[in-house]
PDB file of C-alpha atoms in Angstrom:
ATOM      1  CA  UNK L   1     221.994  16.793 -57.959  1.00  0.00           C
ATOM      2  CA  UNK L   2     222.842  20.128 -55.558  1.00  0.00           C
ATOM      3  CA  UNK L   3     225.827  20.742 -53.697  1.00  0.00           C
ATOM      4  CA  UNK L   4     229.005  18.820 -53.701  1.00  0.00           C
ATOM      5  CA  UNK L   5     229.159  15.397 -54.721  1.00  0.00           C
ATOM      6  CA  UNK L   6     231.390  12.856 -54.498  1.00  0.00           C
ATOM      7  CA  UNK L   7     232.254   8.868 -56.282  1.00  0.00           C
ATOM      8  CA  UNK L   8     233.428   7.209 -55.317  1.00  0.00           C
ATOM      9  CA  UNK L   9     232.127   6.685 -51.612  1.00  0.00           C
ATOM     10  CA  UNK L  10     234.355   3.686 -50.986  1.00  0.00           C
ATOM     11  CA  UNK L  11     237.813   2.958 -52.556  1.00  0.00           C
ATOM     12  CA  UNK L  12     240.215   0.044 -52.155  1.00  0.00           C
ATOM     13  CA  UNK L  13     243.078  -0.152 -53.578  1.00  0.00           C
ATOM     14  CA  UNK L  14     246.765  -1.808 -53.487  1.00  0.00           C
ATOM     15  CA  UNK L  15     249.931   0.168 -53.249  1.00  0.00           C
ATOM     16  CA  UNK L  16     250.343  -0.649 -57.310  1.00  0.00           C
ATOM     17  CA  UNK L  17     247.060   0.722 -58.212  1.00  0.00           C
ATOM     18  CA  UNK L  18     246.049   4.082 -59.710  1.00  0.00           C
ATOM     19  CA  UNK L  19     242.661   5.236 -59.237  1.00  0.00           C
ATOM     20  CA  UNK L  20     241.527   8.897 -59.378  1.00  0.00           C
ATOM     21  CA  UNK L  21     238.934  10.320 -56.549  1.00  0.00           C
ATOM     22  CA  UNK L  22     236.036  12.682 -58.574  1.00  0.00           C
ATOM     23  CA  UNK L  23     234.392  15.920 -56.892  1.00  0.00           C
ATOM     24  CA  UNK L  24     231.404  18.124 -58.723  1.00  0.00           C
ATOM     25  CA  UNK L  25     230.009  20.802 -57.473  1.00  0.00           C
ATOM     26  CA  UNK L  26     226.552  22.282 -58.671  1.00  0.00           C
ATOM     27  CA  UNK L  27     227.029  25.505 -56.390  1.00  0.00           C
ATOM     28  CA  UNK L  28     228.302  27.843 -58.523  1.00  0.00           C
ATOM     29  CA  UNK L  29     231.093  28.538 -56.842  1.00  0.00           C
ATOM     30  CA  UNK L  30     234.906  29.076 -58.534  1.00  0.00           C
ATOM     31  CA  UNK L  31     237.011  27.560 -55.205  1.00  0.00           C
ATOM     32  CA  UNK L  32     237.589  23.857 -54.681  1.00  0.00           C
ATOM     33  CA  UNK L  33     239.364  22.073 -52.463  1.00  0.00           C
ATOM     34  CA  UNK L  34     240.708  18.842 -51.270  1.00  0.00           C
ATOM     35  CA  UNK L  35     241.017  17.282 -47.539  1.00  0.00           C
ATOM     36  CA  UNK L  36     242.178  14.838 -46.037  1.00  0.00           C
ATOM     37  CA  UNK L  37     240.720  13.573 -42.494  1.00  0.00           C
ATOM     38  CA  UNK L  38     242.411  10.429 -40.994  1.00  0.00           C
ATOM     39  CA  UNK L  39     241.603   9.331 -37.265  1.00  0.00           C
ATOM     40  CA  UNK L  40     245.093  10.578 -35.859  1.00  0.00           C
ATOM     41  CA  UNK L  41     244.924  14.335 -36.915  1.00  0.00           C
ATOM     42  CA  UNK L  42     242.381  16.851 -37.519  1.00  0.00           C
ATOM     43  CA  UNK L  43     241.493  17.489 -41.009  1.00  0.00           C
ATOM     44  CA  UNK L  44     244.183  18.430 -43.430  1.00  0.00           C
ATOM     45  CA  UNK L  45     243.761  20.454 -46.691  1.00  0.00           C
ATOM     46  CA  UNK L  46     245.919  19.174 -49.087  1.00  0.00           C
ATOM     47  CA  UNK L  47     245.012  21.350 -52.302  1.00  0.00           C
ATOM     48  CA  UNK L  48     243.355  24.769 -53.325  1.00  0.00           C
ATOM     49  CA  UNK L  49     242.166  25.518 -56.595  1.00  0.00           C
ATOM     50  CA  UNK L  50     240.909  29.214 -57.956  1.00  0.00           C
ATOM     51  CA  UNK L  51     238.862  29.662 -61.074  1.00  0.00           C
ATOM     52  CA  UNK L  52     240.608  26.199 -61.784  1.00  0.00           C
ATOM     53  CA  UNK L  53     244.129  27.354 -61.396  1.00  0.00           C
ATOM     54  CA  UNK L  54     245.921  25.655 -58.035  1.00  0.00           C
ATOM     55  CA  UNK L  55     246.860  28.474 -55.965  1.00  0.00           C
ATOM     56  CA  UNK L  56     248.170  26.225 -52.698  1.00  0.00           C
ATOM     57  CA  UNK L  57     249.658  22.610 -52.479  1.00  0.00           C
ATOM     58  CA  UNK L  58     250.252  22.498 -48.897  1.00  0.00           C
ATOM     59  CA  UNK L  59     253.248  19.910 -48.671  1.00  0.00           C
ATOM     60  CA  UNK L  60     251.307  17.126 -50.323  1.00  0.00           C
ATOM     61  CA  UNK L  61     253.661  14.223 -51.874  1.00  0.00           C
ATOM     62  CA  UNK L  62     253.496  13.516 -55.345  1.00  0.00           C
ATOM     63  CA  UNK L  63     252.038  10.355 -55.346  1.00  0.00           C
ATOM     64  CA  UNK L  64     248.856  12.735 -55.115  1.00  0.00           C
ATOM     65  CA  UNK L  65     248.182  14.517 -58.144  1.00  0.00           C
ATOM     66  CA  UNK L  66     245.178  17.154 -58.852  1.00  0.00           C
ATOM     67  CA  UNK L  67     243.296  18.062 -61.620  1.00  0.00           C
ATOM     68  CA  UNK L  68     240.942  20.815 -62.177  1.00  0.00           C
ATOM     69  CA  UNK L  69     239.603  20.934 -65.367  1.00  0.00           C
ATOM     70  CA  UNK L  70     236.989  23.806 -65.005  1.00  0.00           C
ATOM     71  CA  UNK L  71     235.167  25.032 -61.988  1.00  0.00           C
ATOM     72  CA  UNK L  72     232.627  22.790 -61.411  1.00  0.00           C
ATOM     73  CA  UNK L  73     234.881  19.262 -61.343  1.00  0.00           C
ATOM     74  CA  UNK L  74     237.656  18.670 -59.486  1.00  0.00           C
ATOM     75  CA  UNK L  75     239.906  15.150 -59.352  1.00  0.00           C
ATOM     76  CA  UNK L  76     242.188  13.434 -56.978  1.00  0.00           C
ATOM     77  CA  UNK L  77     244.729  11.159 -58.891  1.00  0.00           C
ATOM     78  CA  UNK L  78     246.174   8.901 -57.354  1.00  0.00           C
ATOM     79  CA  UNK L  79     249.227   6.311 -57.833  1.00  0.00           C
ATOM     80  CA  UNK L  80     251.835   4.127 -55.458  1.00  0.00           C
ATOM     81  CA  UNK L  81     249.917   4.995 -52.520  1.00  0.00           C
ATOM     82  CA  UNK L  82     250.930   3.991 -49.042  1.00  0.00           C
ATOM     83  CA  UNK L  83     248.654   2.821 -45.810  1.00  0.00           C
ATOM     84  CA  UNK L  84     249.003   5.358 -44.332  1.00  0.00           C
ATOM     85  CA  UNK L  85     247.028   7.411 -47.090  1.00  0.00           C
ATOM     86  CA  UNK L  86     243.814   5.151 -46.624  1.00  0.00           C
ATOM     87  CA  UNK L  87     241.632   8.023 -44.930  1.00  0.00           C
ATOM     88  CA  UNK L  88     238.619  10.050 -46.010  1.00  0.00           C
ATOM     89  CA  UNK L  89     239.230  12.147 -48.700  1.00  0.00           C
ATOM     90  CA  UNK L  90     236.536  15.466 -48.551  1.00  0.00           C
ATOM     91  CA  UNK L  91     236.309  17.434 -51.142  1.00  0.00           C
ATOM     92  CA  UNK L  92     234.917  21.150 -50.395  1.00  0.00           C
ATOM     93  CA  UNK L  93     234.258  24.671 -52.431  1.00  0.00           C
ATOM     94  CA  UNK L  94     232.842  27.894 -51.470  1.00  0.00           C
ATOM     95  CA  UNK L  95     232.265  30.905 -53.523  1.00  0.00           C
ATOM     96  CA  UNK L  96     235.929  32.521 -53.865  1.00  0.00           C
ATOM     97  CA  UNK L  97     239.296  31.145 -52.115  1.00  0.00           C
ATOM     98  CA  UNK L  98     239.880  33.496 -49.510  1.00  0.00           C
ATOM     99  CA  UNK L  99     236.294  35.193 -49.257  1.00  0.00           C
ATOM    100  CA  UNK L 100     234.364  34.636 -45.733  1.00  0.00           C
ATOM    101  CA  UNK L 101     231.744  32.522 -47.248  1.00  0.00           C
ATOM    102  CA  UNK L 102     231.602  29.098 -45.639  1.00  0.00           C
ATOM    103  CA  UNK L 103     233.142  25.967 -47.292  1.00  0.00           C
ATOM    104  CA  UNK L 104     230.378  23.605 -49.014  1.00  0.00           C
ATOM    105  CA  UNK L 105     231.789  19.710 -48.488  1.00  0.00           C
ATOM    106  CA  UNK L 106     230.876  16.522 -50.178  1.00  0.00           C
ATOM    107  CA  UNK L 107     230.137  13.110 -48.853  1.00  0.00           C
ATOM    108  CA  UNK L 108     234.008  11.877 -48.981  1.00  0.00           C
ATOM    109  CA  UNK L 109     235.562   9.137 -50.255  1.00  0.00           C
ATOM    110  CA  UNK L 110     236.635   6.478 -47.801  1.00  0.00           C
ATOM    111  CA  UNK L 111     239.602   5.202 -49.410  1.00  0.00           C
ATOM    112  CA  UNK L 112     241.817   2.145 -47.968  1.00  0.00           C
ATOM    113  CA  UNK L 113     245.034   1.373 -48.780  1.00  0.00           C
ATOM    114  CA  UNK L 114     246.332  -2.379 -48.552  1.00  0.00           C
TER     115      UNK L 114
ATOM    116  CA  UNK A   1     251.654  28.918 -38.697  1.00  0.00           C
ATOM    117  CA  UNK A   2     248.126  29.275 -37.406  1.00  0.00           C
ATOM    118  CA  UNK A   3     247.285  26.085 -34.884  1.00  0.00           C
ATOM    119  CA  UNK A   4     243.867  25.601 -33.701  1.00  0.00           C
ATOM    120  CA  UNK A   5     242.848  24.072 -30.047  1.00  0.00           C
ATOM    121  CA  UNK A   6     239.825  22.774 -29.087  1.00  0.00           C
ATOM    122  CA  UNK A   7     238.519  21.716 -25.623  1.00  0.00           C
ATOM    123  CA  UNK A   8     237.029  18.920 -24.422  1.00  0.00           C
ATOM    124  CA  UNK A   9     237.747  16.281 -27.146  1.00  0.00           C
ATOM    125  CA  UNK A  10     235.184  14.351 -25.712  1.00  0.00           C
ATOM    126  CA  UNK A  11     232.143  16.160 -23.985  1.00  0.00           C
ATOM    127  CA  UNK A  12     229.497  13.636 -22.623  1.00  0.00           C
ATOM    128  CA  UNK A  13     226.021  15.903 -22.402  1.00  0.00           C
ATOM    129  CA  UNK A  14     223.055  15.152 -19.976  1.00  0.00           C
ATOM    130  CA  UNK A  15     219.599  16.063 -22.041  1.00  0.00           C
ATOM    131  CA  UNK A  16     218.906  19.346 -20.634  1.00  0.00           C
ATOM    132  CA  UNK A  17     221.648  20.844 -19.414  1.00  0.00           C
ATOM    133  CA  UNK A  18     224.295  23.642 -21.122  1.00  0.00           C
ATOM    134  CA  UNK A  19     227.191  23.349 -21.809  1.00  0.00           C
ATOM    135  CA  UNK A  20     230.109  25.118 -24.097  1.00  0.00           C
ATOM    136  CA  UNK A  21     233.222  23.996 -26.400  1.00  0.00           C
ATOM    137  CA  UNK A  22     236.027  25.957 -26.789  1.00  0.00           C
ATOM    138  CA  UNK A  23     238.273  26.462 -29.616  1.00  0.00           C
ATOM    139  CA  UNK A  24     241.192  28.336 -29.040  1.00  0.00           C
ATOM    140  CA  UNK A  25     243.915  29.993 -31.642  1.00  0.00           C
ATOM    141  CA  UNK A  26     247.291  30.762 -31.865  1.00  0.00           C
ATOM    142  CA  UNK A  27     247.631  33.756 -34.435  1.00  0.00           C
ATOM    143  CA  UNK A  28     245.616  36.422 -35.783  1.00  0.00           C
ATOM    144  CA  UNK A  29     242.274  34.882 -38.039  1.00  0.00           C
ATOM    145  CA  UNK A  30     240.805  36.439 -40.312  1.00  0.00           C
ATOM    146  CA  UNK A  31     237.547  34.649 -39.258  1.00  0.00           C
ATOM    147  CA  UNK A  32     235.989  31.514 -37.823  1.00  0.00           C
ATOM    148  CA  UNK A  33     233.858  28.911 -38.507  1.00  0.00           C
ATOM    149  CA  UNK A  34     232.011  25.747 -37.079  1.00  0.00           C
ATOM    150  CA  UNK A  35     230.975  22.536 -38.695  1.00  0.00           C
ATOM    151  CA  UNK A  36     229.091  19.530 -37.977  1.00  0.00           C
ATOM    152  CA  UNK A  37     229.904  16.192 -38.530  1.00  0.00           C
ATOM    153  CA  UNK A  38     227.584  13.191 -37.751  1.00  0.00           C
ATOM    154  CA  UNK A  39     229.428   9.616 -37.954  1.00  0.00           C
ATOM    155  CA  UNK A  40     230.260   8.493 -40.730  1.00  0.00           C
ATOM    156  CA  UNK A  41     229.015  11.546 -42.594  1.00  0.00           C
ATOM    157  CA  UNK A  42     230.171  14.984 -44.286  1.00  0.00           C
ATOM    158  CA  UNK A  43     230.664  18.141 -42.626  1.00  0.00           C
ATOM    159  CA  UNK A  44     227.869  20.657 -42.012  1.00  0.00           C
ATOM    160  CA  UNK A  45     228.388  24.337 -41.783  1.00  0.00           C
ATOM    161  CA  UNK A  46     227.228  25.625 -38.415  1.00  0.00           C
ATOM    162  CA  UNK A  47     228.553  29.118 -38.518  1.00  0.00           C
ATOM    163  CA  UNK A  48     230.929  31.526 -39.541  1.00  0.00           C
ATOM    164  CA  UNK A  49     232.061  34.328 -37.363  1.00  0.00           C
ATOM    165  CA  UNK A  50     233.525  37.078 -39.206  1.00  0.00           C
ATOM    166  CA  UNK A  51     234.610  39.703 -36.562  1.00  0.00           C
ATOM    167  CA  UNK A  52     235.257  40.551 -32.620  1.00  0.00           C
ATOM    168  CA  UNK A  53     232.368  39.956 -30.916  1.00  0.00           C
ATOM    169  CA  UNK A  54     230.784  38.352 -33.181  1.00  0.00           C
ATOM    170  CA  UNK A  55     227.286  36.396 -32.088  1.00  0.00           C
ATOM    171  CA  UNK A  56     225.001  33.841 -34.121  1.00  0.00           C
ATOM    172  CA  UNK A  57     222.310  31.657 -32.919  1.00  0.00           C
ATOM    173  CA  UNK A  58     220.323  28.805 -33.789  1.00  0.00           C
ATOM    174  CA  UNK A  59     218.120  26.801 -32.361  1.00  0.00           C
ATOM    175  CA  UNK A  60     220.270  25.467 -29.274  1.00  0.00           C
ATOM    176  CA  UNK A  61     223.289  26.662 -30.995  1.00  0.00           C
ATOM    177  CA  UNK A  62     225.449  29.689 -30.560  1.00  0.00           C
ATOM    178  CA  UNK A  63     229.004  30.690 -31.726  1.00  0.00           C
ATOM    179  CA  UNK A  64     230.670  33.699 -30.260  1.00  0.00           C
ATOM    180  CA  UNK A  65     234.037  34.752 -31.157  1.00  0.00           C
ATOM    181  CA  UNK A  66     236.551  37.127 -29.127  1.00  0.00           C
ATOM    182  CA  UNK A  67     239.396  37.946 -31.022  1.00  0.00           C
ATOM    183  CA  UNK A  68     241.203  39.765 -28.854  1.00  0.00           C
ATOM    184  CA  UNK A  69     240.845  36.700 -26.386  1.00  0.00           C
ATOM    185  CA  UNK A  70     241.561  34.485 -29.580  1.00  0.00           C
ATOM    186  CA  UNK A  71     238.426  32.052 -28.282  1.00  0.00           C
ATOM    187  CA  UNK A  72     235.564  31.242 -29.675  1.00  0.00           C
ATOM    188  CA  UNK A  73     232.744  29.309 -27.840  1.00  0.00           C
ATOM    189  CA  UNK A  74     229.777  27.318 -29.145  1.00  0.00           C
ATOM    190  CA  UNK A  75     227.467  26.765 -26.641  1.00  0.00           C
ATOM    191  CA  UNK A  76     224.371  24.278 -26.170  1.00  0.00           C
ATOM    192  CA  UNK A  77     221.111  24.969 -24.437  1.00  0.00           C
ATOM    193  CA  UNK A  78     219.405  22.307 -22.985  1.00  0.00           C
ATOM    194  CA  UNK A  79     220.984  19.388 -24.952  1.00  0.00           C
ATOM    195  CA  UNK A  80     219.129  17.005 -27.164  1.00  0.00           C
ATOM    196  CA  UNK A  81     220.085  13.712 -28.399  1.00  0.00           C
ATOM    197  CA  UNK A  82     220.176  14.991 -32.090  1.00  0.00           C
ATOM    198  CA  UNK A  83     223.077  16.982 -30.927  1.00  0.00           C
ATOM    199  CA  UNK A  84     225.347  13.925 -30.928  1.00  0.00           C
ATOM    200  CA  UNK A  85     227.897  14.547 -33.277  1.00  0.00           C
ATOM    201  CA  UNK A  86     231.623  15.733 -33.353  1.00  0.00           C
ATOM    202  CA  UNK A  87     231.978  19.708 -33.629  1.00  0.00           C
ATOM    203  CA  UNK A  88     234.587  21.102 -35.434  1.00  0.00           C
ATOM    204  CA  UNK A  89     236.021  25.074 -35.541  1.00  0.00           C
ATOM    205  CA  UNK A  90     238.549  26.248 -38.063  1.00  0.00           C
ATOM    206  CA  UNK A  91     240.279  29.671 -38.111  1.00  0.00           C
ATOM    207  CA  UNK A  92     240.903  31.046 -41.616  1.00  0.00           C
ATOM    208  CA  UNK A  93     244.782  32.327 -43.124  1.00  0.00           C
ATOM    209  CA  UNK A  94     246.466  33.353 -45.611  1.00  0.00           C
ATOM    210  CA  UNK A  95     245.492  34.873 -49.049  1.00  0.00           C
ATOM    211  CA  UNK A  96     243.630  32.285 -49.695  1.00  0.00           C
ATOM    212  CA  UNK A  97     241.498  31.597 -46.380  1.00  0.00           C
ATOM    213  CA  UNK A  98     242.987  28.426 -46.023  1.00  0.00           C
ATOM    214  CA  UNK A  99     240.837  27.081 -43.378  1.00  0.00           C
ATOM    215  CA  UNK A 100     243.012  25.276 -40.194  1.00  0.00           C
ATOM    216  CA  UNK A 101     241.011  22.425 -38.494  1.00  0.00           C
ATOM    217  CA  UNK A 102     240.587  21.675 -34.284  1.00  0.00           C
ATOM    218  CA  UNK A 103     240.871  18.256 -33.303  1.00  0.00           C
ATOM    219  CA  UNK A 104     237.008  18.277 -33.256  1.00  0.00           C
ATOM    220  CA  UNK A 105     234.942  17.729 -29.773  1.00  0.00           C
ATOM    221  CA  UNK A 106     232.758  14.535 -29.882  1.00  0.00           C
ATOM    222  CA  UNK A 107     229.824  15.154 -28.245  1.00  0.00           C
ATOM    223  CA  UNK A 108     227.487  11.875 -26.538  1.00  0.00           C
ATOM    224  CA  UNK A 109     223.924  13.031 -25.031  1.00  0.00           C
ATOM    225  CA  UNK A 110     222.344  10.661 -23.142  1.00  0.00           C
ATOM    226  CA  UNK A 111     219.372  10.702 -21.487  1.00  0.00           C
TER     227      UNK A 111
END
């Protein structure tokens, strides 16, 4: 597989639940990141890891928890969600956080919340 | 906090004719990019734009950025159908290049 992939695509689950979202990335690269795009506001990033340490949690509630257990995988856990977190969740990396290099995003994972 | 405009949201193209998107910025940016995204899909990297006056091309694509203006355009030469797609530009900030979003501009080309 090459670049950033994603599983999985689709995701229901019920406030109760507790699923995690996975993210690889074959690129190389030691930045990953996590965003959130729902239909009423332009994408959001939600998490930044570096060389698998999380250098930014930009106001994300708890009920969202990250994992980054070396550079190349990334994971979205998640528990006691609400509606309004069913969106699709992109994950992204590039080559360093904070260098000019583009971001490199997956497929998403279209997750729905009843 | 860096905020990120763009303009139209909704741009419906004739095949042939030009036409540009704008994407305005609040704040200093350390640099700028453009995606892609077709429905339903991920986003694409179109460009990145990494100082004042910046220009990149390709194929009926090109990004310019003005930072003293705080704009950056992507225009479209004689539009295509496989140009349908929603366009995004993000400005960069921070120590960590966190990367701020536009609303995105749909674009439709019909015939």
């Amino acid at each position: 597989e090459t670049g950033v992939t994603q599983t999985p695509r689709h995701l229901v689950m019920g406030m109760t639940n507790k699923k995690s979202l996975k993210c690889e990335q074959h690129l190389g690269h030691n930045a990953m990141y996590w965003y959130k795009q729902s239909a009423k506001k332009p994408l959001e990033l939600m998490f930044v890891y570096s060389l698998e340490e999380r250098v930014e949690n930009n106001s994300v509630p708890s009920r969202f928890s990250p994992e980054c257990p070396n550079s190349s995988h990334l994971f979205l856990h998640l528990h006691t969600l609400q509606p309004e977190d069913s969106a699709l969740y992109l994950c992204a990396s590039s080559q360093e956080a904070g260098g000019p290099e583009t971001q490199y995003f997956g497929p998403g994972t279209r997750l729905l919340v009843l | 906090e860096l905020k990120v405009e763009q303009n139209p949201l909704f741009l419906s193209m004739q095949e042939g004719k030009n036409y540009t998107i704008y994407c305005n910025y609040s704040t200093t940016s350390d640099r700028l990019y453009w995606y892609r995204q077709d429905p339903g899909k991920s986003l694409e990297s179109l460009f990145v734009l990494l100082s004042n006056g910046a220009v990149k091309q390709e194929g009926r694509l090109m990004a310019s950025l003005d930072t003293k203006a705080r704009l950056s355009t992507l225009h479209i030469t004689a539009a295509v159908h496989d140009l349908s797609a929603t366009y995004f530009c993000a400005g960069a900030r921070g120590s960590w290049g966190k990367l701020q979003f536009g609303a995105g501009t749909q674009v439709v080309v019909t015939p």
